[in-house]
CSV table of N, CA and C in Angstrom, one decimal:
chain,number,residue,atom,x,y,z
S,9,MET,N,130.9,63.4,124.2
S,9,MET,CA,129.6,64.1,124.5
S,9,MET,C,129.5,65.5,123.9
S,10,ARG,N,130.9,66.1,124.1
S,10,ARG,CA,130.8,67.5,123.5
S,10,ARG,C,131.1,67.6,122.0
S,11,GLY,N,131.4,66.6,121.4
S,11,GLY,CA,131.7,66.2,120.4
S,11,GLY,C,130.2,66.3,119.4
S,12,GLN,N,129.3,65.8,119.8
S,12,GLN,CA,128.1,65.5,119.5
S,12,GLN,C,127.2,66.7,119.6
S,13,VAL,N,127.4,67.3,121.0
S,13,VAL,CA,126.6,68.8,120.7
S,13,VAL,C,127.4,69.6,119.8
S,14,ALA,N,128.4,69.9,119.6
S,14,ALA,CA,128.8,70.4,118.6
S,14,ALA,C,128.4,70.1,117.4
S,15,THR,N,128.5,68.9,116.6
S,15,THR,CA,127.9,68.6,115.2
S,15,THR,C,126.4,68.8,115.1
S,16,GLU,N,125.4,68.6,116.6
S,16,GLU,CA,124.2,68.4,116.3
S,16,GLU,C,124.0,70.3,116.3
S,17,PHE,N,124.8,71.4,116.8
S,17,PHE,CA,124.3,72.5,117.0
S,17,PHE,C,124.8,73.1,115.5
S,18,PHE,N,126.0,72.4,114.7
S,18,PHE,CA,126.3,72.8,113.4
S,18,PHE,C,124.9,72.2,112.3
S,19,VAL,N,124.7,71.1,112.6
S,19,VAL,CA,123.7,70.9,111.6
S,19,VAL,C,122.2,71.8,112.0
S,20,TYR,N,121.8,71.9,113.2
S,20,TYR,CA,120.6,72.5,113.2
S,20,TYR,C,120.6,74.2,112.8
S,21,THR,N,122.1,74.3,112.9
S,21,THR,CA,122.6,75.8,112.4
S,21,THR,C,122.5,75.9,110.9
S,22,SER,N,123.0,75.0,110.3
S,22,SER,CA,122.9,74.9,108.9
S,22,SER,C,121.7,74.5,108.1
S,23,VAL,N,120.6,73.7,108.8
S,23,VAL,CA,119.6,73.6,108.4
S,23,VAL,C,119.0,74.9,108.3
S,24,PHE,N,118.4,75.5,109.6
S,24,PHE,CA,117.8,77.0,109.8
S,24,PHE,C,118.5,77.9,108.6
S,25,ILE,N,119.6,78.1,108.3
S,25,ILE,CA,120.2,78.7,107.4
S,25,ILE,C,119.9,78.6,106.2
S,26,PHE,N,119.9,77.5,105.7
S,26,PHE,CA,119.1,77.1,104.4
S,26,PHE,C,117.9,77.3,104.0
S,27,ILE,N,117.2,77.3,105.3
S,27,ILE,CA,115.5,77.6,105.3
S,27,ILE,C,115.6,79.1,104.8
S,28,VAL,N,116.3,80.0,105.8
S,28,VAL,CA,116.4,81.3,105.5
S,28,VAL,C,116.6,81.9,104.2
S,29,ILE,N,117.7,80.9,103.8
S,29,ILE,CA,118.0,81.4,102.2
S,29,ILE,C,116.8,81.2,101.3
S,30,ALA,N,116.4,80.0,101.5
S,30,ALA,CA,115.3,79.8,100.6
S,30,ALA,C,114.1,80.6,100.5
S,31,ALA,N,113.7,80.8,101.7
S,31,ALA,CA,112.7,81.9,102.2
S,31,ALA,C,113.2,83.1,101.5
S,32,PHE,N,114.4,83.9,101.1
S,32,PHE,CA,114.9,85.2,101.0
S,32,PHE,C,114.8,84.9,99.6
S,33,ILE,N,115.3,83.8,98.6
S,33,ILE,CA,115.2,83.8,97.5
S,33,ILE,C,113.7,83.5,96.6
S,34,SER,N,112.7,83.0,97.5
S,34,SER,CA,111.6,82.8,97.1
S,34,SER,C,110.7,84.4,97.2
S,35,LEU,N,111.0,84.9,98.2
S,35,LEU,CA,110.5,86.6,98.1
S,35,LEU,C,111.1,87.4,97.2
S,36,SER,N,112.4,87.3,97.1
S,36,SER,CA,112.9,88.0,95.8
S,36,SER,C,112.3,87.8,94.7
S,37,TYR,N,112.2,86.6,94.1
S,37,TYR,CA,111.6,86.1,93.2
S,37,TYR,C,110.1,86.7,93.1
S,38,ILE,N,109.3,86.8,94.3
S,38,ILE,CA,107.9,87.2,94.1
S,38,ILE,C,108.1,88.7,94.0
S,39,GLN,N,108.9,89.4,94.6
S,39,GLN,CA,109.0,90.9,94.5
S,39,GLN,C,109.4,91.0,93.2
S,40,THR,N,110.1,90.3,92.2
S,40,THR,CA,110.4,90.7,91.4
S,40,THR,C,109.6,90.5,90.1
S,41,ALA,N,108.6,89.7,90.1
S,41,ALA,CA,107.6,89.4,89.6
S,41,ALA,C,106.6,90.6,89.6
S,42,GLU,N,106.2,91.0,90.7
S,42,GLU,CA,105.5,92.3,90.8
S,42,GLU,C,105.8,93.5,90.5
S,43,ILE,N,106.9,93.7,90.1
S,43,ILE,CA,107.5,94.8,89.2
S,43,ILE,C,106.8,95.5,88.0
S,44,PRO,N,106.6,94.7,87.2
S,44,PRO,CA,106.0,95.1,86.0
S,44,PRO,C,104.5,95.3,86.3
S,45,THR,N,104.0,94.9,87.3
S,45,THR,CA,102.4,95.0,87.4
S,45,THR,C,102.3,96.2,88.0
S,46,ARG,N,103.2,96.4,88.9
S,46,ARG,CA,103.2,98.1,89.4
S,46,ARG,C,103.6,99.4,88.5
S,47,GLU,N,104.5,99.0,87.9
S,47,GLU,CA,104.9,99.8,86.9
S,47,GLU,C,103.6,100.1,85.9
S,48,ALA,N,103.3,99.2,85.6
S,48,ALA,CA,102.2,99.1,84.5
S,48,ALA,C,101.0,99.9,85.3
S,49,THR,N,100.7,99.8,86.4
S,49,THR,CA,99.7,100.5,87.3
S,49,THR,C,99.9,102.1,87.0
S,50,LEU,N,101.0,102.6,87.6
S,50,LEU,CA,101.6,103.7,87.4
S,50,LEU,C,101.7,104.4,86.3
S,51,ALA,N,101.9,103.6,85.2
S,51,ALA,CA,101.8,104.4,83.8
S,51,ALA,C,100.3,104.4,83.3
S,52,LYS,N,99.6,103.3,83.7
S,52,LYS,CA,97.8,103.4,83.5
S,52,LYS,C,97.3,104.8,84.1
S,53,GLU,N,97.8,105.2,85.5
S,53,GLU,CA,97.5,106.1,85.9
S,53,GLU,C,97.5,107.7,85.4
S,54,VAL,N,98.9,107.7,85.3
S,54,VAL,CA,99.3,108.9,84.5
S,54,VAL,C,98.5,109.1,83.2
S,55,GLY,N,98.5,108.1,82.5
S,55,GLY,CA,97.4,108.5,80.9
S,55,GLY,C,96.1,108.6,81.3
S,56,GLU,N,95.9,108.3,82.5
S,56,GLU,CA,94.1,108.3,82.9
S,56,GLU,C,93.9,109.8,83.2
S,57,ASP,N,95.0,110.4,84.0
S,57,ASP,CA,95.0,111.7,84.5
S,57,ASP,C,95.0,112.5,83.4
S,58,PHE,N,95.9,112.3,82.1
S,58,PHE,CA,95.9,113.2,80.9
S,58,PHE,C,94.3,113.1,80.6
S,59,ALA,N,93.9,111.9,80.0
S,59,ALA,CA,92.7,111.8,79.6
S,59,ALA,C,91.7,112.3,80.1
S,60,ASN,N,91.6,112.4,81.6
S,60,ASN,CA,90.6,112.7,82.4
S,60,ASN,C,90.5,114.6,82.3
S,61,SER,N,91.7,115.0,82.2
S,61,SER,CA,91.7,116.7,82.1
S,61,SER,C,91.7,117.0,80.6
S,62,ILE,N,91.7,116.6,79.7
S,62,ILE,CA,91.3,116.9,78.6
S,62,ILE,C,89.9,116.6,78.2
S,63,ASN,N,89.3,115.6,78.9
S,63,ASN,CA,87.7,115.2,78.8
S,63,ASN,C,87.0,116.5,79.5
S,64,LEU,N,87.8,116.8,80.7
S,64,LEU,CA,87.1,117.7,81.6
S,64,LEU,C,86.7,119.0,80.8
S,65,ALA,N,88.2,119.4,80.2
S,65,ALA,CA,88.3,120.7,79.3
S,65,ALA,C,87.2,120.8,78.2
S,66,ALA,N,87.1,119.4,77.5
S,66,ALA,CA,86.1,119.5,76.4
S,66,ALA,C,84.8,119.6,76.7
S,67,ASN,N,84.5,118.8,77.8
S,67,ASN,CA,83.1,118.7,78.0
S,67,ASN,C,82.6,119.9,79.0
S,68,ALA,N,83.7,120.7,79.4
S,68,ALA,CA,83.1,121.7,80.5
S,68,ALA,C,82.6,122.9,79.7
S,69,GLY,N,82.7,123.3,78.4
S,69,GLY,CA,82.0,124.2,77.6
S,69,GLY,C,82.8,125.5,77.2
S,70,LYS,N,82.3,126.5,76.4
S,70,LYS,CA,82.8,127.6,76.3
S,70,LYS,C,83.6,128.6,77.5
S,71,GLY,N,84.8,128.7,76.9
S,71,GLY,CA,85.3,129.8,78.1
S,71,GLY,C,86.1,128.6,79.1
S,72,PHE,N,85.9,127.2,79.3
S,72,PHE,CA,86.8,127.2,80.3
S,72,PHE,C,88.4,126.8,79.8
S,73,SER,N,88.6,127.2,81.2
S,73,SER,CA,90.4,127.1,80.9
S,73,SER,C,90.9,126.3,82.1
S,74,TYR,N,92.3,125.6,81.7
S,74,TYR,CA,92.4,124.7,82.8
S,74,TYR,C,93.8,124.5,82.5
S,75,ASN,N,94.8,124.5,83.8
S,75,ASN,CA,96.1,124.5,83.6
S,75,ASN,C,96.6,123.0,84.2
S,76,TYR,N,97.1,122.0,83.7
S,76,TYR,CA,97.4,121.0,84.1
S,76,TYR,C,98.8,120.3,84.1
S,77,SER,N,99.0,120.2,85.2
S,77,SER,CA,100.5,120.2,85.4
S,77,SER,C,100.9,118.5,85.7
S,78,PHE,N,102.2,117.8,84.9
S,78,PHE,CA,102.3,116.7,84.9
S,78,PHE,C,103.9,116.5,85.5
S,79,SER,N,104.0,115.0,85.8
S,79,SER,CA,105.5,114.7,86.2
S,79,SER,C,105.8,114.4,85.0
S,80,LYS,N,107.3,114.6,84.9
S,80,LYS,CA,107.9,114.9,83.5
S,80,LYS,C,108.6,113.5,83.1
S,81,THR,N,108.7,112.4,84.0
S,81,THR,CA,108.9,111.2,84.2
S,81,THR,C,108.3,110.3,85.0
S,82,ILE,N,108.0,109.2,84.6
S,82,ILE,CA,107.4,107.8,85.2
S,82,ILE,C,108.7,106.9,86.1
S,83,LEU,N,108.9,106.9,87.2
S,83,LEU,CA,110.1,106.1,87.8
S,83,LEU,C,111.7,106.4,86.8
S,84,GLY,N,111.8,107.7,86.7
S,84,GLY,CA,112.8,108.2,86.1
S,84,GLY,C,113.1,108.2,84.7
S,85,LYS,N,112.0,107.7,84.1
S,85,LYS,CA,112.1,107.6,82.5
S,85,LYS,C,111.1,108.4,81.8
S,86,GLU,N,111.6,108.9,80.7
S,86,GLU,CA,110.4,109.7,80.1
S,86,GLU,C,109.3,109.1,79.3
S,87,TYR,N,108.3,109.5,79.0
S,87,TYR,CA,106.9,108.9,78.4
S,87,TYR,C,106.4,109.7,77.3
S,88,LEU,N,105.7,109.1,76.4
S,88,LEU,CA,105.2,109.9,75.2
S,88,LEU,C,103.8,109.7,75.0
S,89,ILE,N,103.1,111.0,75.1
S,89,ILE,CA,101.8,110.8,74.9
S,89,ILE,C,101.0,111.4,73.3
S,90,THR,N,100.4,110.4,72.9
S,90,THR,CA,100.0,110.4,71.2
S,90,THR,C,98.3,110.7,71.0
S,91,PHE,N,98.1,111.9,70.4
S,91,PHE,CA,96.6,112.1,70.2
S,91,PHE,C,96.2,111.6,68.9
S,92,ASP,N,95.3,111.2,68.8
S,92,ASP,CA,94.7,110.5,67.8
S,92,ASP,C,93.3,110.8,67.5
S,93,GLU,N,93.1,112.1,67.0
S,93,GLU,CA,91.8,112.8,66.9
S,93,GLU,C,90.8,111.8,66.1
S,94,ASP,N,91.4,111.4,65.0
S,94,ASP,CA,90.6,110.6,64.1
S,94,ASP,C,89.8,109.5,65.0
S,95,ASN,N,90.2,108.8,65.6
S,95,ASN,CA,89.8,107.4,66.5
S,95,ASN,C,89.4,108.3,68.2
S,96,SER,N,89.3,109.6,68.2
S,96,SER,CA,89.3,110.3,69.4
S,96,SER,C,89.9,109.3,70.8
S,97,ARG,N,91.1,109.3,70.6
S,97,ARG,CA,91.7,108.7,71.7
S,97,ARG,C,93.0,109.3,71.9
S,98,LEU,N,93.6,109.0,72.9
S,98,LEU,CA,94.7,109.6,73.7
S,98,LEU,C,95.6,108.1,74.0
S,99,ALA,N,97.1,108.1,73.5
S,99,ALA,CA,97.9,106.9,74.0
S,99,ALA,C,99.0,107.3,74.8
S,100,ILE,N,99.7,106.7,75.8
S,100,ILE,CA,100.7,107.0,76.5
S,100,ILE,C,101.7,105.5,76.3
S,101,THR,N,102.9,106.2,76.1
S,101,THR,CA,103.7,104.9,76.0
S,101,THR,C,105.1,105.2,76.9
S,102,TRP,N,105.8,104.0,77.4
S,102,TRP,CA,106.4,104.4,78.2
S,102,TRP,C,107.4,102.9,78.4
S,103,GLN,N,108.9,103.2,78.6
S,103,GLN,CA,109.3,101.9,78.7
S,103,GLN,C,109.7,101.8,80.1
S,104,GLY,N,109.4,100.8,80.5
S,104,GLY,CA,109.4,100.0,81.7
S,104,GLY,C,110.6,99.6,82.0
S,105,THR,N,110.7,99.0,83.0
S,105,THR,CA,111.6,98.1,83.3
S,105,THR,C,112.0,96.8,82.5
S,106,TYR,N,111.0,96.2,82.6
S,106,TYR,CA,111.2,94.6,81.7
S,106,TYR,C,110.6,94.7,80.3
S,107,ASN,N,109.7,95.8,80.0
S,107,ASN,CA,108.7,95.9,79.0
S,107,ASN,C,108.3,97.4,78.5
S,108,ASN,N,107.8,97.5,77.2
S,108,ASN,CA,107.0,98.5,77.0
S,108,ASN,C,105.8,98.6,77.5
S,109,PHE,N,105.3,99.7,77.7
S,109,PHE,CA,103.7,99.9,78.1
S,109,PHE,C,103.0,100.8,76.9
S,110,THR,N,101.9,100.5,76.6
S,110,THR,CA,101.3,101.5,75.7
S,110,THR,C,99.8,101.4,76.0
S,111,TYR,N,99.2,102.2,76.6
S,111,TYR,CA,98.0,102.0,76.8
S,111,TYR,C,97.0,103.4,76.1
S,112,ALA,N,95.9,103.0,75.6
S,112,ALA,CA,95.0,104.0,75.0
S,112,ALA,C,93.6,104.4,76.2
S,113,TYR,N,93.6,105.8,76.1
S,113,TYR,CA,92.2,106.1,76.4
S,113,TYR,C,91.1,106.9,75.7
S,114,PRO,N,90.2,106.8,75.8
S,114,PRO,CA,89.0,107.4,75.0
S,114,PRO,C,89.0,109.1,75.5
S,115,LEU,N,88.6,109.7,74.4
S,115,LEU,CA,88.5,111.2,74.2
S,115,LEU,C,87.6,111.5,74.1
S,116,SER,N,87.2,112.6,74.4
S,116,SER,CA,85.7,113.4,73.7
S,116,SER,C,85.8,113.7,72.4
S,117,SER,N,85.0,113.4,71.5
S,117,SER,CA,84.5,113.5,70.2
S,117,SER,C,84.5,115.4,70.3
S,118,TYR,N,85.5,115.9,69.9
S,118,TYR,CA,85.7,117.0,69.9
S,118,TYR,C,86.4,117.8,69.1
S,119,ASP,N,86.8,119.2,68.4
S,119,ASP,CA,87.8,119.5,67.7
S,119,ASP,C,89.0,119.8,68.5
S,120,TYR,N,90.3,119.6,68.4
S,120,TYR,CA,91.4,120.0,68.9
S,120,TYR,C,92.4,120.7,68.2
S,121,GLU,N,92.9,121.7,68.9
S,121,GLU,CA,94.0,122.2,68.2
S,121,GLU,C,95.5,122.3,69.1
S,122,PHE,N,96.3,121.9,68.6
S,122,PHE,CA,97.7,122.0,69.3
S,122,PHE,C,98.5,122.8,69.4
S,123,ASN,N,99.1,123.3,70.1
S,123,ASN,CA,100.2,124.5,70.0
S,123,ASN,C,101.1,124.3,70.7
S,124,GLY,N,102.6,125.3,70.6
S,124,GLY,CA,103.5,125.1,71.4
S,124,GLY,C,104.3,123.7,71.0
S,125,CYS,N,104.8,123.0,72.1
S,125,CYS,CA,105.6,121.8,71.9
S,125,CYS,C,105.0,120.8,71.1
S,126,ILE,N,103.5,120.8,71.4
S,126,ILE,CA,103.1,120.0,70.7
S,126,ILE,C,102.2,120.5,69.1
S,127,SER,N,103.1,119.8,68.2
S,127,SER,CA,103.0,120.1,66.7
S,127,SER,C,101.5,119.5,66.7
S,128,ASP,N,100.9,120.4,65.9
S,128,ASP,CA,99.4,120.0,64.9
S,128,ASP,C,99.8,118.6,63.7
S,129,VAL,N,100.8,118.6,63.2
S,129,VAL,CA,101.2,117.6,62.6
S,129,VAL,C,101.2,116.4,63.2
S,130,GLU,N,102.3,116.1,64.3
S,130,GLU,CA,102.5,114.9,65.0
S,130,GLU,C,101.7,114.7,65.8
S,131,LYS,N,101.3,115.5,66.9
S,131,LYS,CA,100.3,115.5,67.8
S,131,LYS,C,100.6,114.5,68.9
S,132,LYS,N,102.0,114.8,69.1
S,132,LYS,CA,102.7,114.2,70.3
S,132,LYS,C,103.4,114.8,71.4
S,133,LEU,N,103.2,114.7,72.7
S,133,LEU,CA,104.1,115.4,73.7
S,133,LEU,C,104.9,114.5,74.3
S,134,ALA,N,106.0,114.8,74.4
S,134,ALA,CA,107.1,114.3,75.1
S,134,ALA,C,107.3,114.8,76.5
S,135,SER,N,107.0,114.0,77.5
S,135,SER,CA,107.4,114.4,78.9
S,135,SER,C,108.2,115.2,79.1
S,136,ASN,N,109.3,115.1,78.8
S,136,ASN,CA,110.6,115.4,79.0
S,136,ASN,C,111.2,116.7,78.1
S,137,GLY,N,110.2,117.0,76.9
S,137,GLY,CA,110.7,117.7,75.9
S,137,GLY,C,110.5,119.4,76.2
S,138,CYS,N,109.4,119.8,77.0
S,138,CYS,CA,109.2,120.9,77.4
S,138,CYS,C,108.9,121.3,78.8
S,139,LYS,N,108.0,122.4,79.4
S,139,LYS,CA,107.5,122.4,80.2
S,139,LYS,C,106.6,121.1,80.7
S,140,ASN,N,106.3,121.0,82.1
S,140,ASN,CA,105.6,119.9,82.3
S,140,ASN,C,104.4,120.5,82.9
S,141,LYS,N,103.9,121.1,82.0
S,141,LYS,CA,102.3,122.1,82.1
S,141,LYS,C,101.9,122.3,81.1
S,142,ILE,N,100.7,121.7,80.7
S,142,ILE,CA,99.8,121.9,79.4
S,142,ILE,C,98.5,123.1,79.9
S,143,GLN,N,97.9,124.1,78.7
S,143,GLN,CA,97.1,124.7,79.2
S,143,GLN,C,95.9,124.2,78.1
S,144,LEU,N,94.8,124.0,78.7
S,144,LEU,CA,93.8,123.4,78.0
S,144,LEU,C,92.7,124.7,78.2
S,145,PHE,N,92.3,125.1,76.7
S,145,PHE,CA,91.1,126.4,76.7
S,145,PHE,C,90.1,125.7,75.8
S,146,ASN,N,89.0,125.9,76.0
S,146,ASN,CA,87.8,125.4,75.4
S,146,ASN,C,87.1,126.9,74.8
S,147,ASP,N,87.1,127.0,73.3
S,147,ASP,CA,87.0,128.4,73.0
S,147,ASP,C,85.3,128.0,72.5
S,148,GLY,N,84.5,126.8,72.7
S,148,GLY,CA,83.3,126.6,72.4
S,148,GLY,C,83.0,125.8,70.7
S,149,GLU,N,84.3,125.9,70.1
S,149,GLU,CA,84.5,125.3,68.8
S,149,GLU,C,85.3,124.3,68.9
S,150,LYS,N,86.3,124.4,69.8
S,150,LYS,CA,87.5,123.3,69.6
S,150,LYS,C,88.5,123.9,71.0
S,151,LEU,N,89.1,122.5,71.2
S,151,LEU,CA,89.7,122.4,72.4
S,151,LEU,C,91.4,123.1,72.3
S,152,ILE,N,91.8,124.0,72.9
S,152,ILE,CA,93.2,124.5,72.6
S,152,ILE,C,93.9,123.8,73.5
S,153,ILE,N,95.2,123.1,73.3
S,153,ILE,CA,95.8,122.6,74.0
S,153,ILE,C,97.2,122.9,73.9
S,154,THR,N,97.7,123.6,74.7
S,154,THR,CA,99.1,124.2,74.7
S,154,THR,C,99.8,123.8,75.9
S,155,GLN,N,101.4,123.4,75.1
S,155,GLN,CA,102.1,123.3,76.1
S,155,GLN,C,103.5,124.1,75.7
S,156,GLU,N,103.8,125.0,76.7
S,156,GLU,CA,105.0,125.8,76.1
S,156,GLU,C,106.2,125.3,76.4
S,157,ALA,N,107.5,126.1,75.5
S,157,ALA,CA,108.5,125.7,75.4
S,157,ALA,C,109.5,125.9,76.5
């Protein structure tokens, strides 16, 4: 009788442990599949904040000045902001855990001047390159974007 009880106990315990392990594996897989989605959302928000700040300064009119502070990294990795004046857009590029993210955002049709770490030729801002603050100044004719070294 005692042998039967011990055998049943180990069978039930084994089945329970198998179910717990299967549940753990399935939950881990689901969470791993969500990582790129969450990273993409975070990268989109950072790019959207940049675009919104620049559009605000461009549309605010002559004399408007704004200091925009941004994070140097997204989840510990630097990102690149590229300004495309010809198409009036801004793009953020960031290397996530599993793939590379690039998102474009519309900018106001306006003349832009880039100073400091953002060269007028390349029109790229490396998040980790200089200070994590840009100064936006609207002089009525153009928006001057300056990132201090």
